[in-house]
Tab-separated table of C-alpha atoms (C1' of nucleotides) in Angstrom:
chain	number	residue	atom	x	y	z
A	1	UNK	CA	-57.309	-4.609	-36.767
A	2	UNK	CA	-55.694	-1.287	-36.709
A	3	UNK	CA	-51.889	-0.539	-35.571
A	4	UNK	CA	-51.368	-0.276	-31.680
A	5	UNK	CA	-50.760	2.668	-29.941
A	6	UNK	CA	-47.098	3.719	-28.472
A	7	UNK	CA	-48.201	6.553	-26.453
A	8	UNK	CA	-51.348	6.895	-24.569
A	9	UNK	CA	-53.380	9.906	-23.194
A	10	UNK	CA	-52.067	9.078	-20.269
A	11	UNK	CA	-48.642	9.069	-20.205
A	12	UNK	CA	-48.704	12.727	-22.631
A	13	UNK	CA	-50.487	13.861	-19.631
A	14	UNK	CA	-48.089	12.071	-16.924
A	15	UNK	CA	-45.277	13.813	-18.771
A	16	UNK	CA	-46.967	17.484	-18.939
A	17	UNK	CA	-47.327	17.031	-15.447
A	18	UNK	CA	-43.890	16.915	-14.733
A	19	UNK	CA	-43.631	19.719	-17.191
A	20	UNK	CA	-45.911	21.591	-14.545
A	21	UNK	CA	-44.268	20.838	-11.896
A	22	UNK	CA	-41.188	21.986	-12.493
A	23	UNK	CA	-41.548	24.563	-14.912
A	24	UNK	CA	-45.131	25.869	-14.226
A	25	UNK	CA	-47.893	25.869	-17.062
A	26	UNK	CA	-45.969	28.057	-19.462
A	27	UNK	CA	-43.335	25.365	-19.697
A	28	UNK	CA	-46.409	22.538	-21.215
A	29	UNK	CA	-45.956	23.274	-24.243
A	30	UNK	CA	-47.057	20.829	-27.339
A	31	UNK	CA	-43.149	20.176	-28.085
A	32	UNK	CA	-41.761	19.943	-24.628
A	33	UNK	CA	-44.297	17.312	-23.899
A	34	UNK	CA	-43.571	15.329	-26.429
A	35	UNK	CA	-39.697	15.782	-26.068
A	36	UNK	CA	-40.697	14.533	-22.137
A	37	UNK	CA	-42.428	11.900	-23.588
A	38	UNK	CA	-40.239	10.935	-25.854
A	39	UNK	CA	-42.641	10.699	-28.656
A	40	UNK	CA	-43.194	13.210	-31.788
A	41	UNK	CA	-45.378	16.603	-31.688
A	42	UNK	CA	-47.474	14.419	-34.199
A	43	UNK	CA	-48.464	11.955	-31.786
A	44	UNK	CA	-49.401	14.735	-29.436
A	45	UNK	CA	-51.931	16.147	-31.429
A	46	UNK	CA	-53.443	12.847	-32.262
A	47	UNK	CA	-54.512	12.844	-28.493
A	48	UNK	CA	-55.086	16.644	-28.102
A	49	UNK	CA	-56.773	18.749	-30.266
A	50	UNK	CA	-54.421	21.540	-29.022
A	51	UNK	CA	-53.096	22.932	-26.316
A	52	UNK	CA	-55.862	24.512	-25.049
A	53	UNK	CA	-56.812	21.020	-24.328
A	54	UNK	CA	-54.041	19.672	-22.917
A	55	UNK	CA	-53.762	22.073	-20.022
A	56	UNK	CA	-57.311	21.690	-19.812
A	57	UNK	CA	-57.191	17.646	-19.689
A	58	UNK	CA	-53.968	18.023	-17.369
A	59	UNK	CA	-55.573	19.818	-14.572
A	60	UNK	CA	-58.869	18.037	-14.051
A	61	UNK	CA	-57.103	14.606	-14.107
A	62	UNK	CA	-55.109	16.225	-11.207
A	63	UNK	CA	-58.039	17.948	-9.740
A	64	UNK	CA	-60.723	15.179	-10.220
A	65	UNK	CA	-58.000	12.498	-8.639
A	66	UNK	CA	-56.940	14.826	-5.562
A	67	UNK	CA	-60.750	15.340	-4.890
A	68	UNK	CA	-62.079	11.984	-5.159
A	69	UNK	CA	-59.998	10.784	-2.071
A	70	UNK	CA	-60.810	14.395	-0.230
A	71	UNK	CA	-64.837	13.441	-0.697
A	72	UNK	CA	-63.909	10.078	0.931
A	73	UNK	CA	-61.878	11.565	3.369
A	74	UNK	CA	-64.744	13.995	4.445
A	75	UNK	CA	-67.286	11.314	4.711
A	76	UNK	CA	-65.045	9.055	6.756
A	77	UNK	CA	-64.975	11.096	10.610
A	78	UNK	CA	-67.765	9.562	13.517
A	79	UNK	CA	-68.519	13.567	13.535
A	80	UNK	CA	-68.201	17.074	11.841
A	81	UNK	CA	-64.744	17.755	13.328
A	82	UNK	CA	-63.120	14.816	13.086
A	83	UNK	CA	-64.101	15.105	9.210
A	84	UNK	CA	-63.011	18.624	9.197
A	85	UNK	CA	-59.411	17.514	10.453
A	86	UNK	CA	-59.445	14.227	8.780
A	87	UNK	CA	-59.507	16.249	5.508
A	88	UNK	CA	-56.714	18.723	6.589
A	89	UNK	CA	-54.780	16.242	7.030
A	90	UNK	CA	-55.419	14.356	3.670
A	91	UNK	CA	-54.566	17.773	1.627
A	92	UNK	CA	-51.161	17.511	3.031
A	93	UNK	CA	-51.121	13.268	2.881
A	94	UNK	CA	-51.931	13.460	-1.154
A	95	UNK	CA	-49.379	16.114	-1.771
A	96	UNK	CA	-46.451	14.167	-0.210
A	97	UNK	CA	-47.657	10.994	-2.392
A	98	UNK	CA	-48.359	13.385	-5.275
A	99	UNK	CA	-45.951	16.023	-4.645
A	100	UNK	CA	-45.287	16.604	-8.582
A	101	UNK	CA	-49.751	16.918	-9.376
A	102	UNK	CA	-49.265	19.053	-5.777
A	103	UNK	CA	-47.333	21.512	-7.735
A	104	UNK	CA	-50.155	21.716	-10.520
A	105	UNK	CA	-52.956	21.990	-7.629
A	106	UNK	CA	-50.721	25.393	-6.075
A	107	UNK	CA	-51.592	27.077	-9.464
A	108	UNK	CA	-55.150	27.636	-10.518
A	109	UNK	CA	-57.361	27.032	-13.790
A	110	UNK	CA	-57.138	30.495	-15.227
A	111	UNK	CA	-53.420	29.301	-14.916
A	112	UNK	CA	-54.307	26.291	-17.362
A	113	UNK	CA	-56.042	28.384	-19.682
A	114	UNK	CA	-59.190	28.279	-18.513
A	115	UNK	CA	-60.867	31.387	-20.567
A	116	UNK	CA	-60.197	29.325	-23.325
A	117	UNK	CA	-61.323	26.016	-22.574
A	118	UNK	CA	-64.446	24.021	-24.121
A	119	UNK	CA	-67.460	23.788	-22.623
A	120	UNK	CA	-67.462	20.344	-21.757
A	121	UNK	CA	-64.454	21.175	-19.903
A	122	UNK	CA	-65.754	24.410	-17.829
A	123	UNK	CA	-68.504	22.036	-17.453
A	124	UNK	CA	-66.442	19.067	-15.744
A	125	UNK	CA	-64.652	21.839	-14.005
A	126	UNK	CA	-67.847	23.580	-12.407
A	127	UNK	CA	-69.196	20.720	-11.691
A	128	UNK	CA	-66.210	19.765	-9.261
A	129	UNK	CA	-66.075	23.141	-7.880
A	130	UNK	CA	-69.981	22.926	-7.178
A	131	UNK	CA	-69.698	19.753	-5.458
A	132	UNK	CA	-66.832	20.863	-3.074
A	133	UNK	CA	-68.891	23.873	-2.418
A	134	UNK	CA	-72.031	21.591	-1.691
A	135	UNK	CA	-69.877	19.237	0.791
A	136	UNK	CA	-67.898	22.187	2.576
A	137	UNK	CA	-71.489	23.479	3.124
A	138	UNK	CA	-73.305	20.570	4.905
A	139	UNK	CA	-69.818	20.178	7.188
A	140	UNK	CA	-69.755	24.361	7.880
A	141	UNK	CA	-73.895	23.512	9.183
A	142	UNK	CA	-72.914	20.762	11.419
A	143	UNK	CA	-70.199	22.326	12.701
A	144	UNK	CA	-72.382	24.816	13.705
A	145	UNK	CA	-71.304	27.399	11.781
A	146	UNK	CA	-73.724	29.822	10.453
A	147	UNK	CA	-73.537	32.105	7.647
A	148	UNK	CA	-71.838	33.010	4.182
A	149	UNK	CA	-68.345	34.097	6.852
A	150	UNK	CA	-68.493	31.130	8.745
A	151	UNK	CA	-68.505	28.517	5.652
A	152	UNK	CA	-65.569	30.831	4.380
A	153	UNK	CA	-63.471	29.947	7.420
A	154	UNK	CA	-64.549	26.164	7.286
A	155	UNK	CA	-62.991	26.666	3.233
A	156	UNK	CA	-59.681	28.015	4.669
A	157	UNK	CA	-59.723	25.448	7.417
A	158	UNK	CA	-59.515	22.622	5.198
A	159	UNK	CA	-58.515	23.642	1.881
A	160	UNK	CA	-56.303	26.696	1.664
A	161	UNK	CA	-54.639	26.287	4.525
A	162	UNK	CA	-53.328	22.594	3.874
A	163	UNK	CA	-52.619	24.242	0.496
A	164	UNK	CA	-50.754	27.352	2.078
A	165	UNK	CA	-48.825	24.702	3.759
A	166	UNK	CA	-47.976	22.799	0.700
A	167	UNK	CA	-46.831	25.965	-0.997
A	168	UNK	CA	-44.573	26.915	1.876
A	169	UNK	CA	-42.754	23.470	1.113
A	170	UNK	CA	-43.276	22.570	-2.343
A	171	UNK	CA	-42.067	25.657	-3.361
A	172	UNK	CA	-38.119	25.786	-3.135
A	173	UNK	CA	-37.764	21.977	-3.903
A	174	UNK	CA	-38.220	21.170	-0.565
A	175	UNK	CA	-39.927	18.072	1.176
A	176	UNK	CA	-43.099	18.280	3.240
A	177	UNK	CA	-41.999	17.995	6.895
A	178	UNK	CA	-43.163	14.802	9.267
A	179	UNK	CA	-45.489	17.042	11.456
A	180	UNK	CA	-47.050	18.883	8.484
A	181	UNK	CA	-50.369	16.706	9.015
A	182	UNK	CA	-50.693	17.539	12.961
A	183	UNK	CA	-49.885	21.157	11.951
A	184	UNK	CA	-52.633	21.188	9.039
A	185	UNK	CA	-55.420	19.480	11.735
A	186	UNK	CA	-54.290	21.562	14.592
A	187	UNK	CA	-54.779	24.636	12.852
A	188	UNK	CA	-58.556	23.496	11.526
A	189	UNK	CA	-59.103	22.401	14.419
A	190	UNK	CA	-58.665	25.661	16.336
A	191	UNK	CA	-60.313	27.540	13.382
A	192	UNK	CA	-63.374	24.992	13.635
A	193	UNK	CA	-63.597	25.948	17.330
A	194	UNK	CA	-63.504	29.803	16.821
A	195	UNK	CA	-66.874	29.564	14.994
A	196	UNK	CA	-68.506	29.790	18.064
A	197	UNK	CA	-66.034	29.813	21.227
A	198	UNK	CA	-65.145	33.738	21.877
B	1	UNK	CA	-28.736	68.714	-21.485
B	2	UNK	CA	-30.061	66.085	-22.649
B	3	UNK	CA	-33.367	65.264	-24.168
B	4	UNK	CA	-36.568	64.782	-21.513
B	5	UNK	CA	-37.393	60.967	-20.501
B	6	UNK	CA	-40.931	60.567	-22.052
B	7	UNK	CA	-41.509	56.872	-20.491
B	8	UNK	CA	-40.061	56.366	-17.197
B	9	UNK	CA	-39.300	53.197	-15.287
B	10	UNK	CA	-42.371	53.516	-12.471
B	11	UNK	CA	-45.050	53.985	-15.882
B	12	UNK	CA	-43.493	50.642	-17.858
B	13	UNK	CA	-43.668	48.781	-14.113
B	14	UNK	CA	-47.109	50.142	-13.650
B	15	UNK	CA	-47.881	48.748	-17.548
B	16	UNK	CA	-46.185	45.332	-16.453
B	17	UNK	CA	-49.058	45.513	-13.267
B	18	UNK	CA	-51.838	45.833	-15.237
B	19	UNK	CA	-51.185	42.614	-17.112
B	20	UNK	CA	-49.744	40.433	-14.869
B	21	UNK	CA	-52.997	41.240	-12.914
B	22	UNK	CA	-54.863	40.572	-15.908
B	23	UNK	CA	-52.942	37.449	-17.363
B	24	UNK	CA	-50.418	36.355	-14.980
B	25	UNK	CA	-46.404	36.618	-15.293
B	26	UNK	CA	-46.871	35.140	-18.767
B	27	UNK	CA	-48.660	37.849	-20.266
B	28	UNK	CA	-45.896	40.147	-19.614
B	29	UNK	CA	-44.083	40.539	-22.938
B	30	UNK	CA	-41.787	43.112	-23.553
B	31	UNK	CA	-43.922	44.124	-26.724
B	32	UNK	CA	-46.820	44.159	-24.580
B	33	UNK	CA	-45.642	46.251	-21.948
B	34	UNK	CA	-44.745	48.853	-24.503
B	35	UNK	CA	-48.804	48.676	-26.411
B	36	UNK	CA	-50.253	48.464	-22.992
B	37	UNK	CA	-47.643	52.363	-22.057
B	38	UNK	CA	-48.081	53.700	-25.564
B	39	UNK	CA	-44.458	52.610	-26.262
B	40	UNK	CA	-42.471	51.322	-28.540
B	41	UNK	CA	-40.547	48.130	-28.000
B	42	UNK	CA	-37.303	50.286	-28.355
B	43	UNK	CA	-38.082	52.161	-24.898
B	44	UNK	CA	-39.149	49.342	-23.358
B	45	UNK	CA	-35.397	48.052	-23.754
B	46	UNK	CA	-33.738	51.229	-22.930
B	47	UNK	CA	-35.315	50.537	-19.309
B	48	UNK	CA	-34.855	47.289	-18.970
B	49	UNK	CA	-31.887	44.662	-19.574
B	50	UNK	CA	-34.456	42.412	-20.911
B	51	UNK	CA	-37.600	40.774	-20.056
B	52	UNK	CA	-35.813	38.709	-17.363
B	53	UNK	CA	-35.084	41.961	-15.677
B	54	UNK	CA	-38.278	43.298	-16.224
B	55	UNK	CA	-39.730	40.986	-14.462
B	56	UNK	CA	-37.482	41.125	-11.734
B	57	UNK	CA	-38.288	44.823	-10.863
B	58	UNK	CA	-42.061	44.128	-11.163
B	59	UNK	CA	-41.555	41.340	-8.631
B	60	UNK	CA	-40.141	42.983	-6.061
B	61	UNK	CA	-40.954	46.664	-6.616
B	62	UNK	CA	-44.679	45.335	-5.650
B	63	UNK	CA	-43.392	42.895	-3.030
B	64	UNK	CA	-41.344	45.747	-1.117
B	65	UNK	CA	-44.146	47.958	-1.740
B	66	UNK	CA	-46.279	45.663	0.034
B	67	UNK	CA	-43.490	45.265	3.169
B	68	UNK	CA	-43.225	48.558	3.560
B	69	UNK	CA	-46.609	48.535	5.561
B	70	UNK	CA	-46.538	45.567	6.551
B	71	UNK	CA	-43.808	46.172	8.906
B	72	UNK	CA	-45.276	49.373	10.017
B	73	UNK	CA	-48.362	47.300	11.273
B	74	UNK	CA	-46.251	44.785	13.007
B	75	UNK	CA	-44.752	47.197	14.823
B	76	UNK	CA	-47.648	49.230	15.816
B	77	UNK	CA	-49.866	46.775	18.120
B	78	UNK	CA	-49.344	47.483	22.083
B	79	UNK	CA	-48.809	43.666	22.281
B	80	UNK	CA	-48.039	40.486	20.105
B	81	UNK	CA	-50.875	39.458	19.760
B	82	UNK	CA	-52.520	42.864	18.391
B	83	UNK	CA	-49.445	43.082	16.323
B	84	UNK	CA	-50.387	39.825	14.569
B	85	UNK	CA	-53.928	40.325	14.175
B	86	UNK	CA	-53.337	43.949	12.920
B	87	UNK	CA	-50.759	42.571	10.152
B	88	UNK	CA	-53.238	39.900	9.514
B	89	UNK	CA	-56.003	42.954	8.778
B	90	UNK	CA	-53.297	44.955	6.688
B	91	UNK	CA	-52.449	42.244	4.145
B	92	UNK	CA	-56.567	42.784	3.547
B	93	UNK	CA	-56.627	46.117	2.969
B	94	UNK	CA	-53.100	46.795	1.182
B	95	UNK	CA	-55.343	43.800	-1.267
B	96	UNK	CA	-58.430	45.893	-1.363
B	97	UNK	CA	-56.402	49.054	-1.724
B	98	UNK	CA	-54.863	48.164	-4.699
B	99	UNK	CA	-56.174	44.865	-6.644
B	100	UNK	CA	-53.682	44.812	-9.564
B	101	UNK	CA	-50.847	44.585	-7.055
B	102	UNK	CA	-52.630	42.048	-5.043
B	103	UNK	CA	-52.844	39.837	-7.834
B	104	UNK	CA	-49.512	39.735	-8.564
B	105	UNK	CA	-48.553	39.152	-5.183
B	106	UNK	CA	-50.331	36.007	-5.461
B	107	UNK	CA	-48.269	34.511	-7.436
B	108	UNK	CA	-44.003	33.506	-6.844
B	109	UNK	CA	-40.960	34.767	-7.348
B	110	UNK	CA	-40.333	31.750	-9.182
B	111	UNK	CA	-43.429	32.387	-11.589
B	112	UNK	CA	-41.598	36.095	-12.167
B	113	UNK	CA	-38.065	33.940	-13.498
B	114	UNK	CA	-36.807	34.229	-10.520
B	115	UNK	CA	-34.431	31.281	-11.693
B	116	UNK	CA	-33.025	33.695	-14.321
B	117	UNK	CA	-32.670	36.779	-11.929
B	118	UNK	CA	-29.320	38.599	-11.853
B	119	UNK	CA	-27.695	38.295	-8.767
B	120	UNK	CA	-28.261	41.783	-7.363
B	121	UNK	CA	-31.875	40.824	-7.790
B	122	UNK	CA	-31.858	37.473	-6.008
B	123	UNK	CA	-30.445	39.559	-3.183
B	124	UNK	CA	-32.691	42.380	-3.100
B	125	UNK	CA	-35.838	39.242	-2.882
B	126	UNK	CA	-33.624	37.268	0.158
B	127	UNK	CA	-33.038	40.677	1.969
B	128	UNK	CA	-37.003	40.580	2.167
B	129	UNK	CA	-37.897	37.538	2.896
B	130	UNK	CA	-34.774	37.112	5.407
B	131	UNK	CA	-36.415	40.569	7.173
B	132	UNK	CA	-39.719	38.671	7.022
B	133	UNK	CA	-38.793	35.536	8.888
B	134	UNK	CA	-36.827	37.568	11.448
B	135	UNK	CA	-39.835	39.424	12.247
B	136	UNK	CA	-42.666	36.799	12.273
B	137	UNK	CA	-39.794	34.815	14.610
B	138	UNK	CA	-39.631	37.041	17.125
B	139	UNK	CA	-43.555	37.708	16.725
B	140	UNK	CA	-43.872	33.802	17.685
B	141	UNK	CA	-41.411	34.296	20.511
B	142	UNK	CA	-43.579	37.288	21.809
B	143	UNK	CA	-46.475	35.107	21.447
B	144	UNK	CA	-45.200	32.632	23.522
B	145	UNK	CA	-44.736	29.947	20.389
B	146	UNK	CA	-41.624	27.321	20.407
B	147	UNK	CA	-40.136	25.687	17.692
B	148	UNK	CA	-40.045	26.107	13.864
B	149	UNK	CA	-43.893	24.450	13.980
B	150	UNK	CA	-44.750	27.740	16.408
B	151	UNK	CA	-42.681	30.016	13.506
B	152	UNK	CA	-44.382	28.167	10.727
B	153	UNK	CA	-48.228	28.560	12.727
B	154	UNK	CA	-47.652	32.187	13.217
B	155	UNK	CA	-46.651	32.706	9.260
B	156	UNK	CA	-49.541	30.833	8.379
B	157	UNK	CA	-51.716	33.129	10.786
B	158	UNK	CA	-50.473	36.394	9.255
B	159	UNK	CA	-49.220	35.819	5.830
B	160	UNK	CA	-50.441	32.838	3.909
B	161	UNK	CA	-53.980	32.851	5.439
B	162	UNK	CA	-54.916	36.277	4.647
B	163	UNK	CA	-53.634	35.879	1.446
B	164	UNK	CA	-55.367	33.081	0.506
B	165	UNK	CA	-58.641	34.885	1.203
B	166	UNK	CA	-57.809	37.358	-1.043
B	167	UNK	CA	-57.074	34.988	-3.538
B	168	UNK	CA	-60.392	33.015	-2.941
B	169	UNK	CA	-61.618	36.576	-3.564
B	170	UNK	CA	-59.847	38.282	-6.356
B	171	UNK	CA	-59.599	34.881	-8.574
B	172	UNK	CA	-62.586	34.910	-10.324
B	173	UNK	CA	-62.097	39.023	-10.814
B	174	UNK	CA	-64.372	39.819	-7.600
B	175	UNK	CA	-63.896	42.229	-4.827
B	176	UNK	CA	-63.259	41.731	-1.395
B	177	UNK	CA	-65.935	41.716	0.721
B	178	UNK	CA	-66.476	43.880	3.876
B	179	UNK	CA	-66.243	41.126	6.110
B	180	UNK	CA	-62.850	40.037	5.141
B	181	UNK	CA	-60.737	41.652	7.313
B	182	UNK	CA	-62.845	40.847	10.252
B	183	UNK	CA	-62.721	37.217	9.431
B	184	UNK	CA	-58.820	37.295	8.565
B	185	UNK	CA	-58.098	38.472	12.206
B	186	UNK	CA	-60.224	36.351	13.881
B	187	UNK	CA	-58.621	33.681	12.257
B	188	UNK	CA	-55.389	34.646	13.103
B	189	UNK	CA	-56.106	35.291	16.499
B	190	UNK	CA	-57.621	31.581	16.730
B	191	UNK	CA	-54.541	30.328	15.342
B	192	UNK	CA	-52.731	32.227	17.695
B	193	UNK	CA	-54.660	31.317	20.934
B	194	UNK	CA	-54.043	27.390	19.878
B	195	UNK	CA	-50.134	27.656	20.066
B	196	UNK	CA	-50.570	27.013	24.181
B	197	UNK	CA	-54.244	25.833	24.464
B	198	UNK	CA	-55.577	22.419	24.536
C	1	DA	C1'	-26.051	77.492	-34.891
C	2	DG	C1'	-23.378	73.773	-33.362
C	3	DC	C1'	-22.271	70.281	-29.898
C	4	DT	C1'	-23.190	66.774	-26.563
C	5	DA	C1'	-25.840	63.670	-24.033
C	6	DT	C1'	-29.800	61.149	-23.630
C	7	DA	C1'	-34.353	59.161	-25.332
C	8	DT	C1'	-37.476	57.227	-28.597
C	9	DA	C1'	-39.048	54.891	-32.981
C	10	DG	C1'	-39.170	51.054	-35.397
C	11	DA	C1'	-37.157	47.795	-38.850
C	12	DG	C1'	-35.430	43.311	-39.060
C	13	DA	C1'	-32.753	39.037	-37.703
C	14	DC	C1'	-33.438	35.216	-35.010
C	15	DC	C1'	-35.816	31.868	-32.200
C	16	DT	C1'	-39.501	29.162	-30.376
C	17	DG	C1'	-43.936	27.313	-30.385
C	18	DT	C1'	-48.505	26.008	-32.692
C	19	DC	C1'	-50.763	23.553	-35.883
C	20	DT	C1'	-51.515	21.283	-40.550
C	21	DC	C1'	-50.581	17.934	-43.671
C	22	DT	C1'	-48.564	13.981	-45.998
C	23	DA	C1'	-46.086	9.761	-45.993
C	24	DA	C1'	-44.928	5.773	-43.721
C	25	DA	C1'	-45.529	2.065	-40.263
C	26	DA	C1'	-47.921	-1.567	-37.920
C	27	DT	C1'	-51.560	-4.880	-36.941
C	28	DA	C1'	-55.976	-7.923	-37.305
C	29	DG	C1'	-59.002	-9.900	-40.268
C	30	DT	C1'	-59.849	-11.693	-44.959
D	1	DA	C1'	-50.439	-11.346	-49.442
D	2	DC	C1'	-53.976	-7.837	-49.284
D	3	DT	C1'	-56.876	-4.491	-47.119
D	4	DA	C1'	-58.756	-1.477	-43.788
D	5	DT	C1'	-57.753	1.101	-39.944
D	6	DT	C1'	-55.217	3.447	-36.706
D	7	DT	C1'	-51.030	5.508	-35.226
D	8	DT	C1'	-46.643	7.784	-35.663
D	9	DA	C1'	-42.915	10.695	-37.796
D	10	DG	C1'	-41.640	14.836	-39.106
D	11	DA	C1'	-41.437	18.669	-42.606
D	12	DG	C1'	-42.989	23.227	-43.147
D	13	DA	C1'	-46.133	27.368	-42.989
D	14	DC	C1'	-47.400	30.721	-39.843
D	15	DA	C1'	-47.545	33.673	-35.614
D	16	DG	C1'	-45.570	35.989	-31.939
D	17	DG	C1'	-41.802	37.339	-28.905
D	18	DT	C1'	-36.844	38.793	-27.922
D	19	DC	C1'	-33.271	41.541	-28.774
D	20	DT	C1'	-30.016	44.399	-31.707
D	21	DC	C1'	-29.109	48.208	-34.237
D	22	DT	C1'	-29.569	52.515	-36.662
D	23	DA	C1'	-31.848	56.758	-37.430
D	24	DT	C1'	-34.010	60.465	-35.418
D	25	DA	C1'	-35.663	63.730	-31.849
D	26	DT	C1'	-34.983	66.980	-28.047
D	27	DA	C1'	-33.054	69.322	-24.271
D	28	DG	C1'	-29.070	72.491	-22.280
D	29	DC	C1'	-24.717	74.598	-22.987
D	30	DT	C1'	-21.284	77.331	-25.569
DNA sequence: AGCTATATAGAGACCTGTCTCTAAAATAGT
DNA sequence: ACTATTTTAGAGACAGGTCTCTATATAGCT
């Protein structure tokens, strides 16, 4: 009934992630994603309403897929510190699958534009954010951890320090190494046991 | 014998501070730098080759800035391991000490152009970071660490982890809290106690 | 006062990116 | 074939940034 699509939402946003990757988000711009593309800026602001949008629509696809397999990843360990390490080490897993939506995941939103984005993006953003902050909290109390300091270390255990990791790597060009995971779990896993050891 | 500089290099770099902190590497524009110093665009240029170079010497006048101490604390613990967690504490309070700076220092040298950089300029950043990995090396050796996944711990322990706090801390346009450099060494210290340990 | 060396002001050419708008293309159903 | 609907192509107005260039200002020295 009605002529079929060429491009789709997702491959405009496959492309601006590339874009990201190499380039950071000042290099997503309408044009250059459609250049990557390969399709006119036209069809790029059929999908987007701008490029406010875009940057907003680029980094919760990246954020909302890294975190749905971190969620499963934290639910997954017999106990609190197997969880803890098992989701180290899947920070570091996605972003040698991933490594390009890695790069995007090194920056943050206010990098995307956030200031300006909609409210029904803040909202899908927040409501990520809050449900990380809800899951690091339950694994911070049964790790025995105690405290607005001690869930702050559980954070860095198993998200910014994968992510420091990543950075360390990803940023150069280079490859993440073969021992990056054991690195990522050892180091959570002697930050998990200085919550209450000495 | 010659007419009196009215705008000097340190005020445009100190301009070019102010809204990197505020808007990231992007925001610096050469026709912003000269609004935000009560400029005009015309000065601006007789400072600076262009906005490549510009960004250069905001780069790494606030990354050597930051080194400058940072070395000073290495060297000032009676042992390795006091060294470390005292360099851990430092990258905390050169942060709280002055936020603009810390913001920048969040980001890359490859978010400053650093792709675009002059030669003289790529050499003045490798210079640093070469002094950097000597040091933390022989901080690992001290500590009794082996191996580029000991060197790569250790950098973790007193670079990218406190770093990452203040970013958790200073995204978002917050303050750092008292606690932080109490928690940053303690978490370096754990990190540093697991390089023999079980 | 005139000269020299340096600094600033700011106009304007050029470029790149955003976004709007119109025309054309393509398909399923009639 | 015709129509309704959706999609694409791409021209062009507009905004903002980079950089060049010229005119002007100000100090010390003679």
């Amino acid at each position: 009934m009605a002529r079929p699509a060429v491009f789709d939402s997702e491959q405009l946003l496959d492309a601006a992630v590339r874009l990201a990757a190499s380039g950071g988000p000042a290099a997503v711009t309408m044009s250059a994603v459609a250049a990557e593309a390969g399709a006119s800026s036209g069809s790029v602001y059929h999908r987007f309403a701008g490029r406010t949008a875009l940057l907003a629509e680029v980094w919760l696809r990246t954020v909302e897929g890294f975190q749905d397999g971190y969620f499963k990843a934290l639910d997954a360990g017999v106990d609190a510190r197997q969880a803890g390490c098992a989701a180290a080490r899947y920070v570091i897993a996605w972003s040698r699958a991933h490594p390009e939506q890695a790069a995007l995941l090194l920056y943050g939103a206010e990098d995307f534009g956030r200031a300006k984005w909609s409210e029904e993006h803040v909202r899908r953003a927040d409501r990520g954010n809050q449900r990380v902050r809800a899951t690091l909290g339950s694994l911070t109390a049964d790790l025995g951890g105690e405290g607005p300091q001690a869930a702050e270390q559980v954070a860095l255990a198993v998200v910014d320090l994968p992510l420091s990791l990543v950075r360390r790597h990803l940023r150069g060009g280079g490859r993440l190494p073969a021992h990056a995971e054991d690195l990522a779990e050892r180091c959570a896993a002697a930050l998990f046991d200085s919550l209450h050891g000495p």
